[in-house]
XYZ file of C-alpha atoms in Angstrom:
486
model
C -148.581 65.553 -67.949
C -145.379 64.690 -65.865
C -147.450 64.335 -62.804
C -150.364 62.574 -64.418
C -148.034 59.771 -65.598
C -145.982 59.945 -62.078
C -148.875 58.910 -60.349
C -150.114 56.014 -62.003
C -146.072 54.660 -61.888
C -146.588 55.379 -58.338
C -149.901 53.878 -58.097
C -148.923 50.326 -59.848
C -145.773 50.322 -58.605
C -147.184 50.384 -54.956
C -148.712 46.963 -55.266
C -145.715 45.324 -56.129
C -144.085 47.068 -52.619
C -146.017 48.208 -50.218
C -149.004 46.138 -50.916
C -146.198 43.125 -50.525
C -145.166 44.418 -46.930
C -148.768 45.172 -46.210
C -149.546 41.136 -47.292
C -146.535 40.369 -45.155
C -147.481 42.039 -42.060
C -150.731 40.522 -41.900
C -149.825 37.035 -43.059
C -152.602 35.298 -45.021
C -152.127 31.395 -44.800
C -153.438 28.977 -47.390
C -154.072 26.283 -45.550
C -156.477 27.658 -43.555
C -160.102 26.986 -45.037
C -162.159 30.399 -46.292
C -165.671 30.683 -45.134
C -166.943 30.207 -48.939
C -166.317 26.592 -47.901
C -166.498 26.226 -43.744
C -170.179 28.239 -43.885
C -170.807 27.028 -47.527
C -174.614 28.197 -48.165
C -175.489 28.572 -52.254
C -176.768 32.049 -51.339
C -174.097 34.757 -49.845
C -171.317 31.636 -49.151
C -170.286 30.640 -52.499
C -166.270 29.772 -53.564
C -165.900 31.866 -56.710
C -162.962 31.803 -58.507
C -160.457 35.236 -58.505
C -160.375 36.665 -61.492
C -164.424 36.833 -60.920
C -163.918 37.844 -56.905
C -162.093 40.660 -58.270
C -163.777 41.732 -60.816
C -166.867 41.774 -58.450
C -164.987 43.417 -55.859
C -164.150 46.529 -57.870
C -167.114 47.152 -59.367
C -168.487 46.848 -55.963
C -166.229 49.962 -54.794
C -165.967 51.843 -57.494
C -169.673 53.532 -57.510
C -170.362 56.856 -58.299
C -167.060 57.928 -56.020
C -164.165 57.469 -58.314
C -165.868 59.446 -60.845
C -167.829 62.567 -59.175
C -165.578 62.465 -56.189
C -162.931 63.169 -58.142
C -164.513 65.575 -61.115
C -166.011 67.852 -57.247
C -162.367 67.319 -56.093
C -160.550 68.485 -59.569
C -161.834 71.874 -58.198
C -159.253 72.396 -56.212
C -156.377 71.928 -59.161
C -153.954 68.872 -58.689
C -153.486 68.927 -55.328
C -156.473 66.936 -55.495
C -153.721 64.016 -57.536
C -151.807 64.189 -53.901
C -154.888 62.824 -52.306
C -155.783 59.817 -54.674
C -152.255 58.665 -55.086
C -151.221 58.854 -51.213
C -154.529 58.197 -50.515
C -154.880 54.981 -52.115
C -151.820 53.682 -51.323
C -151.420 53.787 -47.772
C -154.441 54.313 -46.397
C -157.553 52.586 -49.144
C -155.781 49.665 -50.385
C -154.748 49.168 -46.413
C -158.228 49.747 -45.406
C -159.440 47.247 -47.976
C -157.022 44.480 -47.489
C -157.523 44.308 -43.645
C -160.909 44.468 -43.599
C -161.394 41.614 -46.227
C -159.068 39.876 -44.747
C -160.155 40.388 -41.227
C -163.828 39.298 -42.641
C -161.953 36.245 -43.403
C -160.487 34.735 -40.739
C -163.926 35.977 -38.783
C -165.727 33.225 -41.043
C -167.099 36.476 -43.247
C -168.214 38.704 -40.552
C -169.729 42.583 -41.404
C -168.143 45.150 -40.345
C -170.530 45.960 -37.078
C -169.430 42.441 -35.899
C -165.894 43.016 -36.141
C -166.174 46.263 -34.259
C -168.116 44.146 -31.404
C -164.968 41.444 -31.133
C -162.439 44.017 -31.451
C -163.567 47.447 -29.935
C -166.461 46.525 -27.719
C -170.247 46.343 -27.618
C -170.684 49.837 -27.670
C -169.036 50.271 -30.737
C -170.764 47.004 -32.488
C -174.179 49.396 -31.645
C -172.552 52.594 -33.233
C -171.080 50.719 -36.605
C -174.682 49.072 -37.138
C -176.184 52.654 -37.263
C -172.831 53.897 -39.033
C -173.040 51.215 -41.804
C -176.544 50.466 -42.325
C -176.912 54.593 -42.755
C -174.264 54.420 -45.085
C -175.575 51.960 -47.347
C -179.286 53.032 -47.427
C -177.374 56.563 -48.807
C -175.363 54.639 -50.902
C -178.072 52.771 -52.532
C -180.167 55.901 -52.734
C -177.377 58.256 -54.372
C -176.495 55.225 -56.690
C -180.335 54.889 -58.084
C -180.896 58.471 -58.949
C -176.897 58.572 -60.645
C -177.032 56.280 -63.329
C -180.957 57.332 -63.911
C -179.562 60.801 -64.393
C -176.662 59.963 -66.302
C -179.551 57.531 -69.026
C -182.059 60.212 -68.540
C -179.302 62.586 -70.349
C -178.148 60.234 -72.701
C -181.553 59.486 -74.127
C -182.527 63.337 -74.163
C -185.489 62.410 -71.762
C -186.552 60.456 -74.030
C -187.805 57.759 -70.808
C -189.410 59.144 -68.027
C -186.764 59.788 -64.904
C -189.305 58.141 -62.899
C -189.259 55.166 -65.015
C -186.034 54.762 -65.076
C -185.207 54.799 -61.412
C -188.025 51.610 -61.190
C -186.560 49.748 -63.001
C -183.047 49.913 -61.655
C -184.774 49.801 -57.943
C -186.252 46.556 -59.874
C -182.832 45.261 -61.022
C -181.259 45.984 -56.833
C -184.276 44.400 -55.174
C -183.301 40.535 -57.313
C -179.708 41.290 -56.902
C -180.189 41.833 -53.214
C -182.393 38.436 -52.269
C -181.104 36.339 -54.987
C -177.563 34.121 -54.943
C -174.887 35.951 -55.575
C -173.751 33.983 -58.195
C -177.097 33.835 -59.774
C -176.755 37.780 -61.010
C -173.734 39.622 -59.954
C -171.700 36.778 -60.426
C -172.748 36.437 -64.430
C -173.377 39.874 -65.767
C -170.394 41.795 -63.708
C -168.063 40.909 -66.362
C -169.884 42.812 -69.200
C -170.748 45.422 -66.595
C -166.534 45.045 -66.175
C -166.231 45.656 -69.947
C -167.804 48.701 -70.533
C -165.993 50.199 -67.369
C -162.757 49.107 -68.577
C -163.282 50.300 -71.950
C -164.998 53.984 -71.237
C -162.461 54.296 -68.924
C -159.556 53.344 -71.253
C -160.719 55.626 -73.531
C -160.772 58.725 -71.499
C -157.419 58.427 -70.398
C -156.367 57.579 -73.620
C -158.160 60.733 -75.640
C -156.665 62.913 -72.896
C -153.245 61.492 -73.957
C -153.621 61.120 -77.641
C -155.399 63.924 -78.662
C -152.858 67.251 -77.712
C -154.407 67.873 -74.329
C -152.681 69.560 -71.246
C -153.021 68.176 -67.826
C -151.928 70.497 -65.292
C -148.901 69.896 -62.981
C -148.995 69.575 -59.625
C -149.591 72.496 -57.567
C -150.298 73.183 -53.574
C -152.341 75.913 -54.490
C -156.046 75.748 -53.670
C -157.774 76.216 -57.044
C -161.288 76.276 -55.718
C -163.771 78.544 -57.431
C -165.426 79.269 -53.944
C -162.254 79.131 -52.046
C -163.161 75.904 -50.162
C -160.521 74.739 -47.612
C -158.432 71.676 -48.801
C -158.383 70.514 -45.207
C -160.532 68.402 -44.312
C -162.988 69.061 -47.091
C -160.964 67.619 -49.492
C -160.903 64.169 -47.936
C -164.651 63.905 -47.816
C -164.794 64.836 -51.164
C -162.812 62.609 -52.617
C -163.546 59.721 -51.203
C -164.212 56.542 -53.257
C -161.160 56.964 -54.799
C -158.832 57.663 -52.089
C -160.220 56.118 -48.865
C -163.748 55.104 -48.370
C -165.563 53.707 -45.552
C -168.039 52.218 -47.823
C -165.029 49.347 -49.381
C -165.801 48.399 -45.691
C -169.028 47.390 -46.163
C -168.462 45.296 -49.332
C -165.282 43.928 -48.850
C -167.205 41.183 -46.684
C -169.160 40.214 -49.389
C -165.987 38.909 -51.134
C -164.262 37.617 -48.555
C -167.425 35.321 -48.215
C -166.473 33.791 -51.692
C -162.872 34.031 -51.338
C -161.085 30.907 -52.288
C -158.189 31.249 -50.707
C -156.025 33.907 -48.679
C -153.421 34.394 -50.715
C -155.835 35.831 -53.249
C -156.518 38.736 -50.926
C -154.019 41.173 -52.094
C -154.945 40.936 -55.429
C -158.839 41.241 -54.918
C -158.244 43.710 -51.712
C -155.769 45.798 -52.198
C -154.963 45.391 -56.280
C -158.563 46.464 -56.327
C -158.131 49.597 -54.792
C -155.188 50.766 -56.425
C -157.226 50.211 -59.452
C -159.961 52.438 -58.359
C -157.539 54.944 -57.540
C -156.243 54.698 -61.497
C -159.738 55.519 -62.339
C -160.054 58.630 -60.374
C -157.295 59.773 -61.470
C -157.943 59.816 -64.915
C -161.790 61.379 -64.293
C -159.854 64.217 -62.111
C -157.536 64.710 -64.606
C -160.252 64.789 -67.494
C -161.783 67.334 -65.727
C -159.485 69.824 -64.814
C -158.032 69.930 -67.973
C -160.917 70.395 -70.387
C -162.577 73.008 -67.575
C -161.681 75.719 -65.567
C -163.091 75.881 -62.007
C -165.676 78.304 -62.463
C -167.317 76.529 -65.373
C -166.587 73.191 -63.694
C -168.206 74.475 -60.831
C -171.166 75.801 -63.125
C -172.057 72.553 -64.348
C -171.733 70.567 -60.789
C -174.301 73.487 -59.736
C -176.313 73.094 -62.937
C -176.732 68.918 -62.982
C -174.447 67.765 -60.550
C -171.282 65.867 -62.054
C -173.379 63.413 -64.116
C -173.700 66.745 -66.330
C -169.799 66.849 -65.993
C -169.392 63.152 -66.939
C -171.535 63.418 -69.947
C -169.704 66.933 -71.491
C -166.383 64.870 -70.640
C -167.034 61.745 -72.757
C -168.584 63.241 -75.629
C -165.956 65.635 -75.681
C -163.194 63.814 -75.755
C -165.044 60.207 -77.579
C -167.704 61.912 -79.954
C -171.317 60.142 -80.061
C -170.180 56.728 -79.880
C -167.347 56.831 -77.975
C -168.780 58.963 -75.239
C -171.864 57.035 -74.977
C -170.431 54.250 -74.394
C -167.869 56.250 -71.839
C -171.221 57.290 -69.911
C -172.477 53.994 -69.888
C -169.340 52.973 -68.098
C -169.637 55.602 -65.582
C -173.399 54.306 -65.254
C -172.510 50.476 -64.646
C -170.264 51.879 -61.578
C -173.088 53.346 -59.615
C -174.966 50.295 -60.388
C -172.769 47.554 -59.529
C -172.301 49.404 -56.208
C -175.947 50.160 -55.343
C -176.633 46.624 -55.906
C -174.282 45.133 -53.278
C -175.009 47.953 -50.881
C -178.514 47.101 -50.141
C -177.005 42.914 -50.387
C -174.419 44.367 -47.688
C -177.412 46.027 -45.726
C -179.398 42.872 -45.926
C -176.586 40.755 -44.554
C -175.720 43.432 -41.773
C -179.425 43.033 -40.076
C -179.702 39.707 -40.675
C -176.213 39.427 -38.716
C -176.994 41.576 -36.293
C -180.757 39.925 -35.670
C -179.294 36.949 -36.005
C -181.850 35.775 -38.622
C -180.805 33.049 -41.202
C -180.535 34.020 -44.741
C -181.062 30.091 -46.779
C -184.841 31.097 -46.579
C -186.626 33.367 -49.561
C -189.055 34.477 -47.478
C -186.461 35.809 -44.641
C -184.474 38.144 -46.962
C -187.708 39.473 -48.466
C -188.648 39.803 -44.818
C -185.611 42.183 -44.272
C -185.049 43.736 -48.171
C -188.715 44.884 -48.457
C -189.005 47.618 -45.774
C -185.420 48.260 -46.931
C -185.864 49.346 -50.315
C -189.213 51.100 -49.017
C -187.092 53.834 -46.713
C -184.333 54.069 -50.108
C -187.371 54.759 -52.422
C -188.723 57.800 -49.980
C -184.932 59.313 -50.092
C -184.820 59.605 -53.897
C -187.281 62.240 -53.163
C -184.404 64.315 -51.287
C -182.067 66.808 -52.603
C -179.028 65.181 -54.285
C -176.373 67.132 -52.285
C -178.127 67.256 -49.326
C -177.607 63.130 -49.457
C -173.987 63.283 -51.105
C -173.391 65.653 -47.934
C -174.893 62.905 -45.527
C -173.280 60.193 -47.206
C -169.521 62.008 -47.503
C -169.821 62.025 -43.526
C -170.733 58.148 -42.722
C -168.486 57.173 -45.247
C -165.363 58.517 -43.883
C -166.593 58.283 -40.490
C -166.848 54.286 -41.276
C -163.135 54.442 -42.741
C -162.228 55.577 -39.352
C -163.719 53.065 -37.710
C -162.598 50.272 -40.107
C -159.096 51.152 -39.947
C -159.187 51.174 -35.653
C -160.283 47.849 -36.278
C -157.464 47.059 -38.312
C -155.339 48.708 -35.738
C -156.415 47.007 -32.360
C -156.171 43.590 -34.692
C -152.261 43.667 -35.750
C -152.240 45.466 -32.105
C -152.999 42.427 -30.209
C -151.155 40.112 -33.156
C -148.235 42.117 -32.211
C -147.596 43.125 -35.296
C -146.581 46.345 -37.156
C -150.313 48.097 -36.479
C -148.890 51.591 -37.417
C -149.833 50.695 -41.238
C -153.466 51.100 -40.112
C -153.052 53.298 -37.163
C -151.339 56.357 -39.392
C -154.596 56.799 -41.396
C -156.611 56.220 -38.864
C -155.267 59.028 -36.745
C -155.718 61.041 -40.056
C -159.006 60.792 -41.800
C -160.337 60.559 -37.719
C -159.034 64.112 -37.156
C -160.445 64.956 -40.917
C -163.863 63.578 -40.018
C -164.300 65.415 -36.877
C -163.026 68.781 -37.733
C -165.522 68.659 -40.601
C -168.424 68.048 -38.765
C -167.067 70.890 -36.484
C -166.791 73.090 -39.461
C -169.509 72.324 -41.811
C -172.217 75.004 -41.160
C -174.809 72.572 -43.198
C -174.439 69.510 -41.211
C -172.433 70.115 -37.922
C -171.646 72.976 -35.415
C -170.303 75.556 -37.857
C -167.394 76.630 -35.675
C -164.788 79.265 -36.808
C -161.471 77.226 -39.186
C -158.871 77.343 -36.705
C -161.555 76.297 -33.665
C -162.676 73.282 -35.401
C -158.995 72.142 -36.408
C -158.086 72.601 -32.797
C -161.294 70.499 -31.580
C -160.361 67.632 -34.351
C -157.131 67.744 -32.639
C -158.061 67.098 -29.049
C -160.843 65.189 -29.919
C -158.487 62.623 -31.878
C -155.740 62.530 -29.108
C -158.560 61.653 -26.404
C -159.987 58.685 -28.924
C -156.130 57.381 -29.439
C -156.010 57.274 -25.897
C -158.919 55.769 -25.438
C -158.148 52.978 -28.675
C -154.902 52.733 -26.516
C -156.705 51.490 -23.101
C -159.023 49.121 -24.590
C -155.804 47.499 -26.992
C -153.884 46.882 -23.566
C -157.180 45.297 -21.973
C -157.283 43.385 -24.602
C -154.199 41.781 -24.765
C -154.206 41.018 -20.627
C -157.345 39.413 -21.377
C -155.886 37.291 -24.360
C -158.827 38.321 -26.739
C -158.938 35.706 -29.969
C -158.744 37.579 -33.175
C -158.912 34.521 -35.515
C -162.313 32.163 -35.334
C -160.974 28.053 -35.658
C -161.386 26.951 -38.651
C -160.678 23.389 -40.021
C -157.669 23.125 -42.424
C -158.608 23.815 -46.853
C -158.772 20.111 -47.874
C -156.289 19.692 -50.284
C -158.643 18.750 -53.734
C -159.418 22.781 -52.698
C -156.540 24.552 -52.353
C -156.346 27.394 -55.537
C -153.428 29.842 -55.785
């Protein structure tokens, strides 16, 4: 219980500091004009206020990850609480705040773009494929979810396949429509039934004589699974996530001002990271790994998520526990396929004021996400584990060559990134499923090398960039004053 409560201290009490020095370093100015106004368009540019940018924002992040991340992860005991606390501190909230930020004072750029101004064309070409991969899983693992999580909850009672339409129905408006139109008015209900399931997890674990275990180093896992680097691709969402990349973009397109950005950015974050902390805890102390592990094998962790809430919350309680786990899948899969529709229309160049030109772009879209429902659930969740910390990697390099040439303190970004690089590669050495399947210690010492060469490499192009003077910051005019928030 001492740990449980140590890490959320630890977890709060971060924004306060480090998120502070991490606002400091970068220096957001609020006189300078936000593209919701300077590229002011009624469809993906539009100034919302920010309690309602951060609302948006972290139901945008918070999908599926922060819960069945963390329930796979509580398999390997509470040294899985290390990961979320650290992880979220120093290296997801950082990641969050620098890309939105970034997006920002690039007048709302994706994250492909940004990799084109600050890593080179190459890498703008390797991010498109990176992202838009990313998302399409995204989208895909965040229909079939929450249509297994109602399926459950209704006793099949509605046909799986029916279920899936209509929430493929609900992405394809939220995708072409304004954003203020229908993510901008039903989040905050969606936000109220997160908030309150939540809430009342943590609060039943608390309140009702329960145990959580104390942190150990020990690797709990049933099937002996290494904690390095599988760990850090299985918790992901609620740690450090490459997808946050993808969406923070979308916000920083109705930001109203910069100052706002630690709160929506990085506040966001550490509030995801609350929420897998109380899902890992909930599950390792009301299962022991082999039955945990039975029940991930048996119906993946929406199966875990259900026994959880009803468990701890009864009928009505739990239900509407599970419907807060199902809005989180939702009010990610939604903005993923708005994020994927924005990334080709960026990268085609192809103007988005038009209904006809995001249909053009969404309708082959959700055509390839339909055909990957029909794909084994952990074959995706193995796929998408891979981009999405391979797209953290990138994101944070970004944020590294971008204080870099600043000249300011770019080892906030360039610690993680170092880190979850190294993780990324030595799993794809050492996954037998999708990489080369190498022996432990030969894929640790590959990730190794591999990540020394790229620092290098990062390195060279940082110095050519600052003897050729690159701009990081797009003019802007100044925020009239009649819109200037705080």
């Amino acid at each position: 219980m001492i740990t449980f409560f140590v890490a959320i201290i630890a977890l709060v009490a971060a924004y306060f500091t480090y998120g502070k020095y991490v606002e400091k370093v970068f220096g957001p100015n609020e006189e300078r004009q936000t593209p919701a106004y300077a590229n002011q368009d009624g469809v993906d540019y539009v100034p919302m206020n920010k309690q309602k940018n951060a609302l948006i924002q972290l139901l945008n992040i918070a999908g599926t990850g922060p819960i069945f991340g963390p329930i796979m992860g509580a398999l390997y005991g509470p040294v899985a609480f290390l990961w979320i606390v650290l992880g979220s501190i120093f290296a997801g909230a950082v990641h969050d705040y620098l890309t939105g930020m970034i997006s920002i004072r690039n007048r709302g750029a994706h994250i492909p773009e940004l990799a084109g101004r600050f890593l080179g064309k190459v890498s703008r070409h390797l991010v498109n494929v990176f992202a838009l991969l990313l998302l399409l899983l995204v989208g895909t693992v965040f229909v079939t979810t929450p249509a297994s999580l109602l399926h459950n909850l209704i006793d099949g009672r509605i046909a799986l396949l029916a279920i899936i339409i209509i929430i493929f129905a609900y992405y394809f408006l939220s995708t072409i429509l304004p954003i203020d139109k229908i993510i901008g008015r039903i989040y905050p209900y969606f936000g109220a039934l997160l908030i309150i399931g939540t809430l009342g997890v943590g609060a039943a674990l608390l309140l009702r004589g329960y145990t959580i275990p104390e942190l150990s180093l020990t690797n709990m896992h049933p099937a002996d699974t290494p904690i390095f680097p599988i760990l850090f691709l299985t918790i992901t969402c609620g740690a450090l996530s490459g997808f946050h990349a993808t969406q923070s973009p979308l916000i920083s397109r109705t930001t109203q001002n910069e100052k706002q950005g630690r709160y929506i950015f990085y506040g966001m974050m550490i509030a995801e990271g609350i929420i897998a902390m109380i899902w890992a805890a909930a599950a390792m102390t009301i299962f022991d790994g082999q039955s945990l592990q039975g029940l991930i094998n048996e119906g993946t962790a929406s199966l875990v998520v259900s026994e959880v809430s009803m468990t701890l919350l009864g009928a009505v309680g739990g239900t509407i526990a599970v419907l807060g786990a199902v809005v989180l899948p939702i009010t990610s899969g939604d903005t993923a396929f708005r994020a994927a529709r924005n990334i080709i229309a960026d990268y085609i160049n192809l103007s988005q004021t038009k209904t006809a030109k995001r249909l053009a772009i969404a309708i082959p879209m959700f055509v390839v996400s339909y055909w990957l429902t029909t794909i084994d659930f952990n074959i995706l969740w193995r796929y998408f584990s891979f981009a999405n910390q391979g797209t953290a990697a990138l994101a944070l390099w970004i944020g590294t060559m971008y204080l870099f040439v600043k000249k300011k303190n770019y080892f906030i970004a360039l610690i993680p990134a170092v880190f979850i690089t190294d993780m990324v590669l030595t799993y794809i050495l050492y996954d037998s499923n999708l990489g080369f399947g190498l022996s432990y210690q030969a894929a640790h010492t590959g990730g190794i090398i591999m990540t020394v060469a790229i620092t290098a490499l990062f390195f060279w192009k940082a110095r050519k960039n600052n003897r050729e003077n690159l701009v990081v910051d797009l003019e802007v005019p100044s925020l009239p004053k009649s819109e200037k928030i705080n």
